[in-house]
Coordinates of C-alpha atoms and ligand atoms in Angstrom, one line a residue:
Chain J
M1 CA 20.9 -20.1 37.9
A2 CA 19.2 -23.8 36.0
I3 CA 20.5 -24.0 32.8
E4 CA 16.8 -24.1 30.1
T5 CA 16.6 -20.4 32.5
I6 CA 20.2 -18.8 31.3
S7 CA 19.9 -16.7 28.2
L8 CA 23.2 -14.6 27.3
S9 CA 22.1 -12.9 24.8
G10 CA 19.1 -11.2 27.5
K11 CA 16.4 -12.1 24.2
K12 CA 15.0 -15.1 25.4
K13 CA 11.0 -15.6 26.0
E14 CA 9.3 -18.5 27.6
V15 CA 6.8 -19.1 25.3
S16 CA 3.4 -19.5 27.1
N17 CA 0.7 -21.1 26.4
K18 CA -1.6 -20.0 28.7
K19 CA -5.2 -19.9 27.8
M20 CA -6.7 -16.1 26.4
N21 CA -9.0 -14.8 28.8
F22 CA -12.2 -12.8 27.2
W23 CA -10.2 -9.7 26.9
E24 CA -6.7 -11.2 25.3
S25 CA -9.0 -13.0 23.1
L26 CA -10.6 -9.6 21.5
Y27 CA -6.6 -9.1 20.8
L28 CA -8.3 -5.3 21.7
I29 CA -5.2 -4.0 23.1
A30 CA -2.3 -6.1 21.6
I31 CA -3.9 -4.5 18.4
F32 CA -4.0 -1.2 19.9
K33 CA -0.6 -1.6 20.4
G34 CA 0.4 -2.7 17.6
L35 CA -0.9 0.8 16.2
M36 CA 1.1 3.1 18.1
I37 CA 4.2 0.7 16.9
T38 CA 3.5 1.7 13.3
I39 CA 2.2 5.2 14.0
K40 CA 5.7 5.7 14.4
H41 CA 7.4 4.7 11.9
L42 CA 4.9 7.2 9.6
F43 CA 6.6 9.6 11.0
K44 CA 10.4 8.7 11.2
R45 CA 13.0 9.1 8.3
K46 CA 12.4 7.5 5.3
V47 CA 16.1 4.6 4.2
T48 CA 15.7 4.8 0.7
I49 CA 17.7 6.4 -1.3
K50 CA 16.2 7.6 -4.6
Y51 CA 18.6 5.7 -6.6
P52 CA 19.3 7.7 -10.1
E53 CA 19.8 11.2 -8.7
Q54 CA 20.9 10.1 -5.4
T55 CA 23.8 7.7 -5.2
R56 CA 25.2 5.5 -2.8
S57 CA 28.8 6.4 -1.9
L58 CA 31.1 4.1 -3.0
S59 CA 33.0 2.3 0.1
P60 CA 36.8 2.7 -0.5
V61 CA 37.5 -1.4 -1.1
Y62 CA 34.6 -2.2 -4.0
R63 CA 34.9 -3.4 -6.4
G64 CA 34.2 -2.2 -9.8
Q65 CA 35.4 -2.2 -13.0
H66 CA 38.6 -3.0 -13.8
T67 CA 41.4 0.6 -14.8
L68 CA 44.5 -0.3 -16.5
M69 CA 46.9 2.2 -14.6
R70 CA 49.0 5.1 -15.8
D71 CA 51.5 6.6 -13.7
D72 CA 53.3 9.1 -13.4
E73 CA 53.8 10.7 -17.2
G74 CA 51.4 9.3 -18.7
R75 CA 52.8 6.1 -20.1
E76 CA 50.8 2.8 -19.4
R77 CA 52.0 0.6 -16.3
C78 CA 50.9 -3.0 -18.0
T79 CA 54.0 -4.7 -18.8
A80 CA 51.9 -7.5 -21.1
C81 CA 53.3 -10.9 -18.9
G82 CA 49.3 -12.2 -18.7
L83 CA 49.5 -12.9 -14.6
C84 CA 46.8 -11.2 -13.9
A85 CA 44.8 -13.9 -16.7
L86 CA 46.7 -16.8 -14.9
S87 CA 45.3 -15.7 -11.4
C88 CA 42.2 -15.1 -12.7
P89 CA 40.1 -17.9 -11.3
A90 CA 37.1 -16.7 -13.8
E91 CA 39.4 -16.6 -17.2
A92 CA 38.2 -13.4 -17.8
I93 CA 41.1 -11.9 -19.3
T94 CA 43.4 -12.4 -22.7
M95 CA 45.6 -10.2 -24.3
K96 CA 48.0 -9.9 -27.0
A97 CA 51.2 -8.7 -26.3
A98 CA 53.4 -6.4 -29.0
E99 CA 57.5 -4.9 -28.7
R100 CA 57.5 -1.5 -28.1
K101 CA 59.3 0.4 -30.3
P102 CA 62.0 3.8 -29.5
E103 CA 59.1 6.5 -30.6
E104 CA 56.3 5.2 -28.6
K105 CA 58.8 5.6 -25.5
H106 CA 56.1 7.8 -24.2
L107 CA 53.5 5.7 -24.7
Y108 CA 54.3 2.5 -22.1
R109 CA 56.5 2.2 -19.5
E110 CA 57.6 -1.4 -20.7
E111 CA 59.4 -2.6 -23.2
K112 CA 56.7 -5.3 -24.1
Y113 CA 53.5 -3.2 -23.4
A114 CA 49.6 -5.0 -23.8
E115 CA 48.1 -4.2 -27.3
I116 CA 45.1 -6.0 -27.2
Y117 CA 43.8 -6.3 -23.6
E118 CA 40.2 -7.3 -22.9
I119 CA 38.0 -8.5 -20.0
N120 CA 34.7 -10.2 -20.3
M121 CA 32.5 -8.7 -17.6
L122 CA 30.5 -11.4 -17.5
R123 CA 32.8 -13.9 -16.7
C124 CA 34.6 -12.0 -14.5
I125 CA 33.4 -12.1 -10.6
F126 CA 35.3 -9.5 -9.1
C127 CA 37.4 -11.1 -6.7
G128 CA 40.1 -8.8 -7.0
L129 CA 42.6 -11.2 -7.9
C130 CA 44.3 -9.6 -11.1
E131 CA 44.9 -7.0 -9.2
E132 CA 46.9 -8.9 -6.4
A133 CA 49.0 -10.4 -9.1
C134 CA 50.1 -7.4 -11.4
P135 CA 53.6 -7.0 -11.0
K136 CA 53.2 -3.7 -12.5
Q137 CA 50.5 -2.9 -10.1
A138 CA 48.6 -1.8 -13.5
I139 CA 45.2 -2.5 -12.8
Y140 CA 43.0 -1.5 -10.6
L141 CA 39.2 -2.4 -9.9
T142 CA 39.0 0.7 -7.1
K143 CA 40.3 3.6 -9.2
S144 CA 37.2 3.1 -11.8
R145 CA 34.6 4.4 -9.4
T146 CA 31.8 2.9 -11.5
M147 CA 30.1 -0.8 -11.8
V148 CA 29.8 -2.3 -15.2
K149 CA 25.9 -1.1 -16.7
A150 CA 23.3 -3.5 -18.4
Q151 CA 24.0 -5.1 -22.0
T152 CA 21.5 -6.4 -24.6
D153 CA 24.2 -7.6 -26.2
R154 CA 26.8 -10.2 -25.4
E155 CA 29.6 -8.5 -26.7
D156 CA 29.3 -5.3 -25.3
F157 CA 30.7 -6.5 -22.3
I158 CA 34.1 -7.3 -23.7
Y159 CA 36.0 -4.7 -22.6
G160 CA 38.8 -4.0 -24.9
K161 CA 41.4 -1.3 -23.4
D162 CA 39.3 1.7 -25.1
K163 CA 37.3 1.8 -21.9
L164 CA 40.0 -0.2 -19.6
V165 CA 43.0 2.7 -19.6
M166 CA 42.5 5.0 -17.7
P167 CA 41.8 8.4 -19.2
L168 CA 45.1 10.8 -19.3
D169 CA 43.3 13.8 -18.1
M170 CA 42.3 12.1 -14.9
A171 CA 46.0 11.0 -15.1
I172 CA 47.4 14.2 -16.0
K173 CA 45.0 15.4 -12.4
N174 CA 46.6 12.7 -10.3
T175 CA 50.3 13.6 -11.3
Q176 CA 49.1 17.0 -10.9
N177 CA 47.8 16.0 -7.2
Q178 CA 50.7 14.9 -6.1
A179 CA 53.3 17.5 -6.8
A180 CA 50.5 19.9 -4.8
N181 CA 51.5 17.2 -2.5
Chain O
M1 CA -41.1 23.1 -9.0
E2 CA -40.8 18.9 -10.4
E3 CA -37.8 20.2 -12.2
A4 CA -36.3 21.3 -9.5
I5 CA -36.8 18.0 -8.3
I6 CA -35.0 16.2 -10.0
I7 CA -32.2 18.5 -11.5
E8 CA -31.7 18.9 -7.3
K9 CA -31.2 15.2 -7.4
S10 CA -29.2 15.0 -11.0
V11 CA -26.7 17.0 -9.5
I12 CA -26.6 15.6 -6.0
I13 CA -26.5 11.9 -7.2
I14 CA -23.9 12.7 -9.8
A15 CA -22.0 15.2 -7.2
V16 CA -21.5 12.1 -5.1
F17 CA -20.6 9.4 -7.9
A18 CA -17.8 10.8 -8.6
L19 CA -16.3 11.6 -5.0
T20 CA -16.6 8.0 -4.4
M21 CA -15.2 7.7 -8.4
L22 CA -12.0 10.0 -7.1
M23 CA -11.9 9.1 -3.6
A24 CA -11.1 5.0 -5.1
M25 CA -8.7 6.0 -7.0
Y26 CA -7.0 7.8 -4.9
S27 CA -7.4 5.1 -2.0
T28 CA -5.6 3.4 -4.4
L29 CA -2.9 5.8 -4.3
A30 CA -3.1 6.7 -1.0
E31 CA -3.1 3.1 0.3
R32 CA 0.2 2.3 -1.1
K33 CA 2.0 5.7 0.0
I34 CA 0.6 5.1 3.2
A35 CA 2.0 1.0 3.4
A36 CA 4.8 2.4 2.3
W37 CA 4.9 5.2 5.4
L38 CA 4.4 2.8 7.8
Q39 CA 6.8 0.5 6.7
D40 CA 10.0 3.3 6.4
R41 CA 9.7 3.8 2.7
V42 CA 9.0 6.6 0.1
G43 CA 5.8 4.8 -1.8
P44 CA 5.2 5.2 -5.5
N45 CA 6.5 9.1 -6.7
R46 CA 7.4 8.7 -9.9
A47 CA 4.3 9.5 -11.7
G48 CA 3.1 13.2 -12.3
K49 CA 4.9 14.8 -8.7
G50 CA 4.5 12.8 -5.3
G51 CA 2.6 9.7 -7.2
I52 CA 0.0 11.9 -7.7
L53 CA -0.6 10.6 -11.3
Q54 CA 0.1 7.0 -10.7
P55 CA -4.0 5.9 -10.6
L56 CA -4.1 6.9 -13.9
A57 CA -1.8 5.3 -14.9
D58 CA -2.7 2.1 -13.3
G59 CA -5.7 2.6 -14.9
L60 CA -4.2 2.9 -18.1
K61 CA -2.2 0.1 -17.4
L62 CA -5.6 -2.7 -16.9
F63 CA -6.7 -1.2 -19.4
A64 CA -4.3 -2.8 -22.2
K65 CA -4.2 -5.9 -20.1
E66 CA -5.4 -9.0 -21.4
E67 CA -8.6 -9.5 -21.4
F68 CA -9.2 -12.6 -19.8
V69 CA -12.0 -15.2 -19.2
P70 CA -11.8 -19.3 -18.6
N71 CA -12.7 -22.2 -20.0
T72 CA -16.6 -21.5 -17.9
P73 CA -19.5 -23.3 -17.8
N74 CA -21.2 -19.5 -17.1
K75 CA -19.4 -16.8 -19.1
F76 CA -22.4 -15.0 -17.9
L77 CA -22.0 -14.4 -14.4
F78 CA -18.2 -14.8 -14.7
F79 CA -19.3 -10.7 -16.0
V80 CA -22.1 -10.6 -13.4
G81 CA -20.2 -10.6 -10.4
P82 CA -17.3 -7.5 -10.5
A83 CA -20.6 -5.7 -11.7
I84 CA -22.8 -6.8 -8.4
S85 CA -19.1 -5.6 -6.3
M86 CA -19.7 -2.4 -8.3
S87 CA -23.1 -1.2 -8.2
M88 CA -23.7 -2.6 -5.2
A89 CA -20.9 -0.6 -3.2
L90 CA -22.1 2.9 -5.0
M91 CA -25.3 2.3 -4.3
T92 CA -25.5 2.7 -0.7
S93 CA -24.2 5.7 -1.1
A94 CA -28.0 7.1 -2.4
V95 CA -29.0 7.2 1.5
L96 CA -26.0 9.3 3.2
P97 CA -26.5 12.6 4.2
W98 CA -23.1 14.9 3.2
G99 CA -24.7 18.0 4.6
D100 CA -27.6 19.2 6.6
K101 CA -28.9 21.4 3.9
L102 CA -27.6 24.7 2.1
H103 CA -30.0 27.5 0.7
L104 CA -30.6 28.8 -3.2
F105 CA -31.8 29.7 -5.5
G106 CA -34.6 29.9 -2.8
R107 CA -35.0 26.7 -1.9
D108 CA -33.8 24.8 0.5
I109 CA -31.5 21.8 -0.2
I110 CA -30.8 19.3 1.2
L111 CA -28.0 17.7 0.3
Q112 CA -28.9 13.0 0.4
A113 CA -29.7 11.9 -2.9
T114 CA -32.5 10.8 -1.2
D115 CA -34.1 10.3 2.6
I116 CA -35.8 7.4 2.7
D117 CA -37.2 6.8 6.3
V118 CA -35.7 2.3 7.0
A119 CA -32.1 3.5 5.1
L120 CA -30.4 1.7 7.7
L121 CA -32.4 -1.6 6.2
Y122 CA -31.5 -0.3 2.9
V123 CA -27.8 0.2 4.6
F124 CA -27.5 -3.3 5.2
G125 CA -29.6 -5.3 2.4
V126 CA -27.3 -3.6 -0.1
L127 CA -24.2 -5.3 2.4
S128 CA -25.4 -8.7 2.3
V129 CA -26.0 -8.8 -1.3
S130 CA -22.8 -7.2 -2.4
V131 CA -21.5 -10.6 -1.5
Y132 CA -23.0 -12.1 -4.0
G133 CA -21.1 -10.1 -6.1
I134 CA -17.7 -12.7 -4.9
M135 CA -19.4 -15.6 -4.6
I136 CA -21.5 -14.9 -7.9
G137 CA -17.4 -14.4 -9.1
G138 CA -16.1 -16.9 -7.6
W139 CA -18.4 -19.6 -8.2
A140 CA -18.5 -19.2 -12.0
S141 CA -14.3 -18.6 -12.5
N142 CA -14.0 -22.9 -12.3
N143 CA -11.7 -22.5 -10.1
K144 CA -11.1 -24.7 -6.8
F145 CA -9.0 -21.4 -5.2
S146 CA -11.8 -18.7 -6.4
L147 CA -14.7 -20.8 -4.5
M148 CA -12.6 -21.2 -1.7
S149 CA -12.8 -17.7 -1.4
A150 CA -15.9 -17.4 -2.4
M151 CA -17.3 -19.3 0.4
R152 CA -14.8 -17.7 2.8
A153 CA -16.2 -15.2 1.7
A154 CA -19.2 -15.3 2.3
S155 CA -19.3 -17.1 5.6
Q156 CA -17.3 -14.6 7.2
M157 CA -19.8 -11.9 5.5
I158 CA -22.7 -14.2 7.8
S159 CA -20.9 -14.1 10.6
Y160 CA -20.6 -10.8 10.6
E161 CA -23.5 -9.4 9.7
V162 CA -25.0 -10.1 12.6
A163 CA -22.9 -9.0 15.5
M164 CA -23.1 -5.8 13.4
G165 CA -26.8 -5.7 12.4
L166 CA -26.3 -6.2 16.8
S167 CA -24.7 -3.7 17.0
I168 CA -26.8 -0.5 15.4
I169 CA -30.0 -2.5 17.2
A170 CA -28.7 0.1 20.0
L171 CA -27.8 2.8 18.2
I172 CA -30.8 2.3 17.0
M173 CA -33.1 1.8 20.5
M174 CA -31.6 5.0 21.5
T175 CA -32.3 7.7 17.8
G176 CA -35.3 6.5 17.9
T177 CA -35.2 6.2 14.3
L178 CA -33.7 4.0 11.2
S179 CA -33.8 7.2 8.9
I180 CA -30.4 8.2 8.2
R181 CA -30.3 11.5 8.3
E182 CA -32.0 11.9 11.1
I183 CA -29.9 9.6 12.7
A184 CA -26.9 12.9 11.8
L185 CA -29.5 15.1 12.9
G186 CA -29.7 14.0 16.5
Q187 CA -26.1 14.3 17.0
N188 CA -26.1 18.0 16.8
G189 CA -23.1 19.7 18.1
M190 CA -21.0 17.3 20.2
N191 CA -23.6 14.7 21.5
W192 CA -22.0 12.1 19.0
N193 CA -23.4 8.4 19.2
V194 CA -20.1 7.7 20.1
F195 CA -20.3 9.0 23.4
Y196 CA -22.9 7.2 23.7
Q197 CA -22.4 3.8 22.5
P198 CA -18.7 3.0 22.5
V199 CA -19.0 -0.4 23.0
G200 CA -21.2 -0.4 19.7
F201 CA -19.2 1.6 17.6
L202 CA -16.0 -0.7 18.4
I203 CA -17.8 -3.7 17.0
F204 CA -20.0 -2.0 13.9
L205 CA -16.4 -1.0 13.7
I206 CA -14.4 -3.9 13.6
C207 CA -17.7 -6.1 11.0
S208 CA -17.2 -2.9 9.1
F209 CA -13.7 -4.8 8.9
A210 CA -14.6 -7.6 8.1
E211 CA -17.5 -6.9 5.3
A212 CA -14.6 -4.3 3.3
N213 CA -12.6 -7.8 3.4
R214 CA -9.8 -5.8 4.7
T215 CA -7.9 -6.9 6.0
P216 CA -7.2 -8.8 8.9
F217 CA -10.3 -10.1 7.4
D218 CA -9.2 -10.1 4.2
L219 CA -9.1 -14.3 4.3
A220 CA -11.5 -13.8 1.0
E221 CA -8.6 -13.1 -0.9
C222 CA -5.4 -14.4 0.7
E223 CA -2.5 -14.8 -1.8
A224 CA -0.9 -16.8 0.7
E225 CA -3.3 -19.7 0.4
L226 CA -5.6 -19.0 -2.2
I227 CA -3.1 -17.6 -4.8
G228 CA -5.9 -14.1 -5.4
G229 CA -9.2 -15.6 -4.1
Y230 CA -11.7 -14.7 -6.2
H231 CA -10.4 -12.7 -8.7
T232 CA -7.9 -14.9 -9.2
E233 CA -9.3 -15.4 -13.0
Y234 CA -10.0 -12.4 -13.5
S235 CA -7.7 -9.7 -16.2
S236 CA -7.8 -6.2 -16.9
M237 CA -10.7 -4.2 -16.3
K238 CA -12.9 -7.1 -14.5
M239 CA -9.8 -7.1 -12.8
G240 CA -10.0 -2.7 -12.2
F241 CA -13.7 -3.0 -10.9
Y242 CA -13.2 -5.8 -8.0
L243 CA -10.3 -3.9 -7.0
F244 CA -12.2 -0.7 -7.4
A245 CA -15.2 -1.7 -5.6
E246 CA -13.4 -3.1 -2.8
Y247 CA -12.1 0.6 -2.4
A248 CA -15.3 2.5 -3.1
A249 CA -17.0 0.5 -0.7
M250 CA -13.6 1.0 1.7
F251 CA -15.3 5.0 1.1
I252 CA -18.9 4.0 1.7
S253 CA -18.0 2.3 5.0
S254 CA -16.1 5.0 6.2
T255 CA -19.1 7.5 5.3
I256 CA -21.3 5.5 7.1
L257 CA -19.0 4.7 9.8
A258 CA -18.8 8.9 10.4
V259 CA -22.3 9.2 10.0
L260 CA -23.7 6.5 12.0
Y261 CA -21.3 7.7 15.0
F262 CA -19.2 10.0 15.1
G263 CA -21.8 13.3 14.4
A264 CA -21.6 13.6 10.6
Y265 CA -21.6 16.6 9.3
N266 CA -21.9 18.1 12.7
Y267 CA -18.7 20.1 14.7
P268 CA -19.3 22.0 17.6
G269 CA -20.0 25.5 17.4
M270 CA -22.6 24.0 13.9
D271 CA -25.4 26.8 15.1
W272 CA -23.1 29.5 16.1
A273 CA -21.7 29.3 12.6
E274 CA -25.6 28.7 10.8
K275 CA -26.9 32.1 13.4
N276 CA -23.6 34.4 13.1
W277 CA -22.5 33.0 8.8
G278 CA -25.7 32.2 7.3
V279 CA -26.0 27.9 6.4
N280 CA -24.6 27.6 3.6
I281 CA -20.9 28.7 5.4
A282 CA -21.8 27.0 8.1
N283 CA -22.8 23.7 6.4
V284 CA -20.2 23.9 3.5
I285 CA -17.5 24.1 6.6
G286 CA -19.9 20.9 7.7
I287 CA -19.4 19.1 4.5
F288 CA -15.9 19.6 4.8
V289 CA -15.9 18.1 8.1
L290 CA -17.8 15.3 7.5
F291 CA -14.9 15.0 5.0
I292 CA -12.0 15.1 7.3
K293 CA -14.1 12.2 9.1
I294 CA -14.3 10.5 6.2
C295 CA -10.6 10.6 5.3
F296 CA -9.4 9.8 8.6
F297 CA -11.6 6.0 8.3
I298 CA -9.8 5.8 5.2
F299 CA -6.6 6.1 7.2
F300 CA -7.5 3.9 10.1
Y301 CA -8.3 1.1 7.1
M302 CA -5.4 1.3 5.9
W303 CA -3.8 1.9 9.2
V304 CA -4.9 -1.7 10.8
R305 CA -3.8 -3.4 7.3
W306 CA -0.2 -2.5 8.1
T307 CA -0.4 -3.2 11.3
I308 CA -2.3 -6.6 12.5
P309 CA -2.0 -9.7 9.9
R310 CA -4.6 -11.2 9.1
F311 CA -6.6 -14.1 11.7
R312 CA -7.1 -17.5 10.8
Y313 CA -10.5 -18.9 9.7
D314 CA -10.7 -20.8 13.3
Q315 CA -10.3 -16.5 14.6
L316 CA -11.9 -15.5 12.7
M317 CA -14.5 -17.4 13.5
R318 CA -14.0 -17.9 17.2
L319 CA -14.1 -14.3 17.3
G320 CA -16.9 -13.5 15.3
W321 CA -19.6 -16.0 17.1
K322 CA -17.9 -16.3 20.4
A323 CA -17.0 -12.3 21.4
L324 CA -18.8 -9.9 19.1
I325 CA -21.9 -11.3 19.6
P326 CA -22.9 -11.9 23.1
L327 CA -20.7 -8.1 23.9
S328 CA -23.2 -6.7 21.3
I329 CA -26.2 -8.1 23.3
A330 CA -25.0 -7.2 26.9
N331 CA -24.9 -3.7 24.5
I332 CA -28.2 -4.1 24.2
I333 CA -29.8 -5.4 27.8
I334 CA -27.1 -2.2 29.0
T335 CA -28.7 0.3 26.8
G336 CA -32.1 -0.9 27.5
I337 CA -31.5 -0.6 31.3
V338 CA -29.6 2.7 31.0
M339 CA -32.8 3.7 29.0
L340 CA -35.6 2.6 31.3
L341 CA -34.1 4.5 34.2
V342 CA -33.2 7.5 32.7
D343 CA -36.7 7.7 32.2
Ligands
SF4_401 S1 38.3 -9.5 -10.9 FE1 38.8 -11.2 -10.7 S2 37.8 -12.5 -12.1 FE2 37.6 -10.5 -12.5 S3 39.4 -10.1 -13.9 FE3 40.5 -10.0 -12.5 S4 40.9 -11.8 -11.3 FE4 39.2 -12.2 -13.1
SF4_402 S1 47.4 -5.7 -15.7 FE1 49.8 -6.3 -14.7 S2 49.5 -8.8 -14.0 FE2 48.2 -8.4 -16.0 S3 49.4 -8.5 -17.7 FE3 49.5 -6.4 -17.0 S4 51.6 -6.4 -15.8 FE4 50.6 -8.3 -16.3

């Protein structure tokens, strides 16, 4: 077989420039064929997801809003080591560390914790490198199952601990689930 | 007696006008819905249930838009353009029969605004004038693209009017009348003209696509090359008028197709229904039947629009002059020979 006629994909089509005869030049048959194709689509299932009422399910590896995790006892895992901020290619993370007081043992897992922890969601590119860098498994992009919402004010995109730390009831539920298993 | 006729005719005229407007309004919604369905989408469904209020929302939006008039020396013509388009689209409906007759208040009411004996010529006259709406609008816009679009529209209309006129001649030869009412009456039962004049019907159909400026013949407003065509410079309700006129024209030309070739309000068993159920019921069914036929043609217009791409200008002219006109002349000759042989 000559090399020009080989079609690996099976979709190759010879282009021909042959003259159309009278009936072909009326395009009627071609148009009729086209009409039959489109009418089939009229009865096909529509693929649209009606957004506010229906939402697309998230894949298990999606990357959305960050969550600062709590451990089994509901204590914050983050130790404010700053590795996430260091690894962040977009420089989106800042934090301020503080020392844990003896009476705060139930709140923070490590002796040092993040007093302030902020992510600028306008800078963040959701690459997930912070998650990879964290030695304490304290930050995840896959746990919140929400996207960062649109805002009208730049300030509103700076998410502090109030938005990032995993809610307590979610932590309690997680622990219960674990105990059940 | 005189007053009764005036009242009767006014009622018919107002009803037809309202119907045309309503159909044009909902054609805009239907177009978008059908476009969506043919492309596996859902279409507008937020305004009202299933998008039923969408045309109202569109109208409201158009009203609220800024009324923009370009810097043109022909302000008057700029306003006249959409007005001509609209009135011409509506005028045709005067001679179309919507049903045979109703028997009310002891008199026969013919369901037609007026029955003139040269109705077909009238229709063609009005159709040819309607291109002036586009031409004047495009000319007065003082914009190259509008002007180019107007020229295209004009040449397209002139080319396709010839084929359209020739295709209808065969029909006139067969029916022997120019009155649309008589043509409609002659198609009693299943004697629809389309069965006797299939080629003529096809040519007429293609030409009415061209006359209504619908895809694949919408060269006058092809967005890719001419921005918006003749209504580039129009905004607000003037633009709304052009768009509305297009849909009204589509409704009217669907009606013409249904009346001339698809048996108008006739349906099989109409005589039987008239005998057993009375004139009124038989004709009310007839009106609905006509309506269904019209809706089918409107759907067909849209179906074609979302199937085939626009013709190139030279293809358009070649199809018009080299294919449709010879075909319609051949159709006339064959019709004549067959008529002679049958006699
Ligand atoms: S996801 Fe990437 S860009 Fe966003 S905060 Fe983490 S490291 Fe920075
Ligand atoms: S989130 Fe992890 S990497 Fe970032 S400061 Fe806390 S412990 Fe360190």
